[in-house]
Amino acid sequence: GLCEEECMDVLEWYDSVGDDCAWYSRIDKCEDYGSCCENEGHTANTACCLCGGGTRGFKSLPSSAPTSIPTQSPSRSQQPSTTPSQHATVSMQPTLSDLPSQQPSVSMQPTLSPSVFPSQQPSISIQPTLSLLPSQQPSI
């Protein structure tokens, strides 16, 4: 029933030697050692239900109120998030793709070293080259 008296061992108690209520629950341990080895203000006789201690109260249905103590470890989500994160994610691995990019990349700096592969076709300029120096030889 709901109104039965219930006993709870003092949470995470152990005696000055390191024995807990489970150790005291063995035959005659309470009788022989229940008042020895005080730790954190308790002996087995005051901390463990089997030795006549512990805290007594009434069994109740679980409360619907949340606990005030937050969970220590983060929980893993089974679903990836659909909203972008606030901060950029930096990857140490380059993204490898077998497909060439659709747009050429534009660089503001010219390449300092000559190309290893010569062009297959001459480049054609739309604008004429303006020179401040006159030609040394006439054009043919």
Coordinates of N, CA and C in Angstrom, one line a residue:
G1 N 0.8 -1.2 0.0 CA 0.0 0.0 0.0 C 0.9 1.3 0.0
L2 N 0.2 2.4 -0.1 CA 0.9 3.7 -0.1 C 1.4 4.1 1.2
C3 N 0.8 3.6 2.3 CA 1.1 4.2 3.6 C 2.0 3.3 4.4
E4 N 2.7 2.4 3.8 CA 3.7 1.5 4.5 C 4.9 2.4 4.9
E5 N 5.4 2.2 6.1 CA 6.6 2.9 6.5 C 7.8 2.3 5.7
E6 N 8.7 3.1 5.2 CA 9.8 2.6 4.5 C 11.1 3.2 5.1
C7 N 12.1 2.4 5.1 CA 13.4 2.8 5.6 C 14.4 2.9 4.5
M8 N 15.2 4.0 4.5 CA 16.3 4.2 3.6 C 17.6 4.3 4.3
D9 N 18.6 3.5 3.8 CA 20.0 3.7 4.4 C 20.4 5.1 4.1
V10 N 21.3 5.6 5.0 CA 21.9 6.9 4.8 C 22.7 6.8 3.5
L11 N 22.4 7.7 2.5 CA 22.9 7.6 1.2 C 24.4 7.6 1.2
E12 N 25.0 6.6 0.5 CA 26.4 6.5 0.3 C 27.3 6.5 1.5
W13 N 26.7 6.1 2.7 CA 27.4 6.0 3.9 C 28.3 4.8 4.0
Y14 N 29.5 5.0 4.6 CA 30.4 3.8 4.9 C 31.1 4.2 6.1
D15 N 31.5 3.1 6.9 CA 32.2 3.4 8.2 C 33.6 3.8 8.0
S16 N 34.3 4.1 9.1 CA 35.7 4.6 9.0 C 36.6 3.6 8.4
V17 N 36.2 2.3 8.3 CA 37.1 1.3 7.7 C 36.7 1.1 6.3
G18 N 35.6 1.7 5.8 CA 35.2 1.5 4.4 C 34.1 0.6 4.1
D19 N 33.5 0.0 5.2 CA 32.4 -1.0 5.0 C 31.1 -0.2 4.9
D20 N 30.2 -0.6 4.0 CA 28.9 0.0 3.8 C 27.8 -0.8 4.5
C21 N 26.6 -0.3 4.3 CA 25.4 -1.0 4.9 C 25.3 -2.5 4.3
A22 N 25.7 -2.7 3.1 CA 25.6 -4.0 2.5 C 26.5 -5.0 3.3
W23 N 27.7 -4.5 3.8 CA 28.6 -5.4 4.6 C 27.9 -5.7 5.9
Y24 N 27.3 -4.6 6.5 CA 26.7 -4.8 7.8 C 25.4 -5.7 7.7
S25 N 24.9 -5.9 6.5 CA 23.7 -6.7 6.4 C 24.0 -8.2 6.6
R26 N 25.2 -8.6 6.6 CA 25.6 -10.0 6.9 C 25.3 -10.4 8.3
I27 N 25.2 -11.7 8.6 CA 24.8 -12.2 9.9 C 25.7 -11.6 11.0
D28 N 25.0 -11.1 12.0 CA 25.6 -10.6 13.3 C 26.5 -9.4 13.2
K29 N 26.7 -8.8 12.0 CA 27.6 -7.6 11.8 C 27.1 -6.4 12.6
C30 N 25.7 -6.2 12.6 CA 25.2 -5.0 13.3 C 25.4 -5.2 14.8
E31 N 25.2 -6.4 15.3 CA 25.3 -6.7 16.7 C 26.8 -6.6 17.1
D32 N 27.7 -7.1 16.3 CA 29.1 -7.1 16.7 C 29.8 -5.8 16.5
Y33 N 29.5 -5.1 15.4 CA 30.2 -3.9 15.0 C 29.4 -2.7 14.8
G34 N 28.1 -2.8 15.0 CA 27.1 -1.7 14.7 C 27.4 -0.3 15.3
S35 N 28.0 -0.3 16.5 CA 28.3 0.9 17.1 C 29.8 1.4 17.0
C36 N 30.6 0.6 16.3 CA 32.0 1.0 16.2 C 32.1 1.8 14.9
C37 N 33.3 2.3 14.7 CA 33.7 2.8 13.4 C 32.9 4.0 12.8
E38 N 32.6 5.0 13.6 CA 31.8 6.1 13.2 C 32.4 6.8 12.1
N39 N 31.6 7.3 11.1 CA 32.1 8.1 10.0 C 30.9 9.0 9.6
E40 N 31.3 10.3 9.4 CA 30.3 11.3 9.0 C 29.1 11.4 9.9
G41 N 29.4 11.3 11.2 CA 28.4 11.4 12.2 C 27.5 10.2 12.4
H42 N 27.8 9.1 11.7 CA 27.0 7.9 11.8 C 27.8 6.7 12.1
T43 N 27.1 5.7 12.8 CA 27.6 4.3 12.9 C 26.7 3.5 12.1
A44 N 26.9 2.2 11.9 CA 26.0 1.4 11.2 C 24.6 1.4 11.9
N45 N 24.6 1.5 13.2 CA 23.4 1.4 14.0 C 22.5 2.7 13.7
T46 N 23.1 3.8 13.2 CA 22.3 5.0 12.9 C 22.1 5.2 11.4
A47 N 23.0 4.5 10.6 CA 23.0 4.8 9.2 C 22.3 3.7 8.4
C48 N 22.3 2.4 8.9 CA 21.8 1.3 8.1 C 20.4 0.8 8.7
C49 N 19.5 0.6 7.8 CA 18.1 0.1 8.2 C 18.2 -1.2 8.9
L50 N 19.0 -2.1 8.4 CA 19.1 -3.5 9.0 C 19.6 -3.4 10.4
C51 N 20.4 -2.4 10.8 CA 20.9 -2.2 12.1 C 20.0 -1.4 13.0
G52 N 18.9 -1.0 12.4 CA 17.9 -0.2 13.2 C 18.1 1.3 13.0
G53 N 19.0 1.7 12.0 CA 19.2 3.1 11.7 C 18.5 3.4 10.4
G54 N 19.1 4.3 9.7 CA 18.6 4.8 8.4 C 17.5 5.9 8.6
T55 N 16.9 6.3 7.6 CA 15.8 7.3 7.7 C 14.5 6.7 7.3
R56 N 13.5 6.9 8.2 CA 12.2 6.3 8.0 C 11.2 7.4 7.4
G57 N 10.4 6.9 6.5 CA 9.4 7.7 5.9 C 8.3 6.9 5.3
F58 N 7.4 7.4 4.6 CA 6.3 6.7 4.0 C 6.6 6.6 2.5
K59 N 6.2 5.4 2.0 CA 6.4 5.2 0.5 C 5.4 6.1 -0.1
S60 N 5.8 6.8 -1.2 CA 4.9 7.7 -1.9 C 5.1 7.4 -3.4
L61 N 4.1 7.9 -4.1 CA 4.3 7.8 -5.6 C 5.3 8.8 -6.0
P62 N 6.0 8.5 -7.1 CA 7.0 9.4 -7.6 C 6.4 10.8 -7.9
S63 N 7.1 11.8 -7.5 CA 6.6 13.1 -7.7 C 6.7 13.5 -9.2
S64 N 5.9 14.4 -9.6 CA 6.0 14.8 -11.0 C 6.9 16.1 -11.1
A65 N 7.3 16.6 -10.0 CA 8.2 17.8 -10.0 C 9.6 17.4 -10.4
P66 N 10.2 18.2 -11.3 CA 11.6 17.8 -11.7 C 12.6 18.0 -10.6
T67 N 13.7 17.3 -10.6 CA 14.7 17.5 -9.6 C 15.4 18.8 -9.8
S68 N 16.0 19.3 -8.7 CA 16.7 20.6 -8.8 C 18.2 20.3 -9.2
I69 N 18.6 19.0 -9.2 CA 20.0 18.7 -9.5 C 20.0 18.4 -11.0
P70 N 20.8 19.1 -11.8 CA 20.9 18.8 -13.2 C 21.7 17.5 -13.4
T71 N 21.4 16.8 -14.5 CA 22.2 15.6 -14.9 C 23.6 16.0 -15.2
Q72 N 24.5 15.2 -14.7 CA 26.0 15.5 -14.8 C 26.5 15.4 -16.2
S73 N 26.1 14.3 -16.9 CA 26.7 14.1 -18.2 C 25.8 14.5 -19.3
P74 N 26.3 15.0 -20.5 CA 25.4 15.4 -21.6 C 24.8 14.1 -22.2
S75 N 23.6 14.2 -22.7 CA 22.9 13.0 -23.2 C 23.2 13.1 -24.8
R76 N 23.3 11.9 -25.3 CA 23.5 11.8 -26.8 C 22.2 11.7 -27.5
S77 N 22.1 12.5 -28.5 CA 20.8 12.5 -29.3 C 20.9 11.5 -30.4
Q78 N 19.8 10.8 -30.6 CA 19.7 9.9 -31.7 C 19.5 10.6 -33.1
Q79 N 19.0 11.8 -33.0 CA 18.7 12.5 -34.2 C 19.7 13.7 -34.4
P80 N 20.2 13.9 -35.6 CA 21.0 15.0 -35.8 C 20.2 16.3 -35.7
S81 N 20.8 17.4 -35.3 CA 20.1 18.7 -35.2 C 19.8 19.2 -36.6
T82 N 18.6 19.8 -36.8 CA 18.2 20.4 -38.0 C 18.5 21.9 -38.1
T83 N 18.9 22.5 -36.9 CA 19.2 23.9 -36.9 C 20.7 24.1 -36.9
P84 N 21.2 25.1 -37.6 CA 22.7 25.3 -37.6 C 23.2 25.7 -36.3
S85 N 24.4 25.4 -36.0 CA 25.0 25.8 -34.7 C 25.4 27.3 -34.7
Q86 N 25.5 27.9 -33.6 CA 25.9 29.3 -33.5 C 27.3 29.5 -33.9
H87 N 28.2 28.6 -33.7 CA 29.6 28.7 -34.0 C 30.0 27.9 -35.2
A88 N 31.0 28.3 -35.9 CA 31.5 27.6 -37.1 C 32.2 26.3 -36.6
T89 N 32.0 25.2 -37.3 CA 32.6 24.0 -37.0 C 33.9 23.9 -37.8
V90 N 35.0 23.7 -37.2 CA 36.3 23.7 -38.0 C 36.7 22.2 -38.1
S91 N 36.9 21.8 -39.3 CA 37.4 20.4 -39.6 C 38.8 20.4 -39.9
M92 N 39.6 19.4 -39.4 CA 41.0 19.3 -39.7 C 41.2 18.5 -41.0
Q93 N 40.2 17.8 -41.4 CA 40.3 17.0 -42.7 C 39.7 17.9 -43.8
P94 N 40.5 17.9 -45.0 CA 39.9 18.5 -46.1 C 38.8 17.7 -46.7
T95 N 37.8 18.4 -47.3 CA 36.7 17.7 -47.9 C 37.2 17.1 -49.3
L96 N 37.1 15.9 -49.5 CA 37.6 15.2 -50.7 C 36.4 15.1 -51.6
S97 N 36.5 15.5 -52.9 CA 35.5 15.4 -53.9 C 36.1 14.9 -55.2
D98 N 35.3 14.0 -55.8 CA 35.8 13.5 -57.2 C 35.3 14.5 -58.3
L99 N 34.4 15.4 -57.9 CA 33.8 16.2 -58.9 C 34.5 17.6 -58.9
P100 N 34.9 18.1 -60.2 CA 35.5 19.4 -60.2 C 34.5 20.5 -59.8
S101 N 34.9 21.6 -59.3 CA 34.0 22.6 -58.9 C 33.4 23.3 -60.1
Q102 N 32.2 23.8 -60.0 CA 31.4 24.4 -61.1 C 31.9 25.8 -61.4
Q103 N 32.4 26.5 -60.4 CA 32.9 27.8 -60.7 C 34.5 27.8 -60.5
P104 N 35.1 28.6 -61.4 CA 36.6 28.7 -61.2 C 36.9 29.5 -59.9
S105 N 38.0 29.2 -59.3 CA 38.3 30.0 -58.1 C 39.1 31.2 -58.6
V106 N 38.8 32.3 -58.0 CA 39.5 33.6 -58.4 C 40.5 33.9 -57.4
S107 N 41.7 34.2 -57.8 CA 42.8 34.6 -56.9 C 43.2 36.0 -57.2
M108 N 43.4 36.8 -56.1 CA 43.8 38.2 -56.3 C 45.4 38.3 -56.5
Q109 N 46.1 37.2 -56.0 CA 47.5 37.2 -56.2 C 47.9 36.4 -57.4
P110 N 48.9 36.9 -58.2 CA 49.4 36.0 -59.2 C 50.3 34.9 -58.7
T111 N 50.4 33.8 -59.4 CA 51.2 32.7 -58.9 C 52.7 33.1 -59.1
L112 N 53.5 32.9 -58.1 CA 54.9 33.3 -58.2 C 55.7 32.4 -59.1
S113 N 55.4 31.1 -59.0 CA 56.2 30.2 -59.8 C 55.6 29.9 -61.1
P114 N 56.4 29.6 -62.2 CA 55.8 29.3 -63.5 C 55.0 28.0 -63.4
S115 N 54.1 27.8 -64.3 CA 53.3 26.6 -64.3 C 54.1 25.4 -64.8
V116 N 53.9 24.3 -64.2 CA 54.6 23.1 -64.6 C 54.1 22.6 -65.9
F117 N 52.8 22.8 -66.1 CA 52.2 22.4 -67.4 C 52.0 23.6 -68.3
P118 N 52.6 23.5 -69.5 CA 52.3 24.7 -70.4 C 50.9 24.7 -70.9
S119 N 50.4 25.8 -71.3 CA 49.0 25.9 -71.8 C 49.0 25.2 -73.1
Q120 N 47.8 24.6 -73.4 CA 47.6 23.9 -74.7 C 47.3 24.9 -75.8
Q121 N 46.7 26.0 -75.4 CA 46.3 27.0 -76.4 C 46.8 28.4 -75.9
P122 N 47.2 29.3 -76.9 CA 47.6 30.6 -76.5 C 46.4 31.3 -75.8
S123 N 46.7 32.2 -74.9 CA 45.6 33.0 -74.3 C 45.3 34.2 -75.2
I124 N 44.0 34.5 -75.3 CA 43.6 35.5 -76.1 C 43.1 36.7 -75.2
S125 N 43.6 37.8 -75.5 CA 43.2 39.0 -74.7 C 42.2 39.8 -75.4
I126 N 41.2 40.2 -74.7 CA 40.1 41.0 -75.4 C 40.6 42.5 -75.5
Q127 N 41.4 42.9 -74.5 CA 41.9 44.3 -74.5 C 43.3 44.3 -75.1
P128 N 43.5 45.4 -75.9 CA 44.9 45.5 -76.4 C 45.9 45.9 -75.3
T129 N 47.1 45.5 -75.5 CA 48.1 45.8 -74.5 C 48.7 47.2 -74.8
L130 N 48.6 48.0 -73.8 CA 49.1 49.4 -74.0 C 50.5 49.5 -73.5
S131 N 51.4 50.0 -74.3 CA 52.8 50.1 -74.0 C 53.2 51.5 -74.0
L132 N 54.0 51.9 -73.0 CA 54.6 53.3 -73.0 C 55.9 53.4 -73.8
L133 N 56.5 52.2 -74.0 CA 57.7 52.2 -74.8 C 57.4 51.9 -76.3
P134 N 58.0 52.7 -77.1 CA 57.8 52.4 -78.6 C 58.5 51.1 -79.0
S135 N 58.0 50.4 -80.0 CA 58.6 49.2 -80.5 C 60.0 49.4 -81.0
Q136 N 60.9 48.5 -80.8 CA 62.2 48.6 -81.3 C 62.3 48.2 -82.8
Q137 N 61.3 47.3 -83.1 CA 61.2 46.9 -84.5 C 59.8 47.1 -85.0
P138 N 59.7 47.4 -86.3 CA 58.3 47.5 -86.8 C 57.5 46.2 -86.7
S139 N 56.2 46.3 -86.5 CA 55.5 45.0 -86.5 C 55.2 44.7 -88.0
I140 N 55.2 43.4 -88.2 CA 55.0 42.9 -89.6 C 53.6 42.6 -89.8

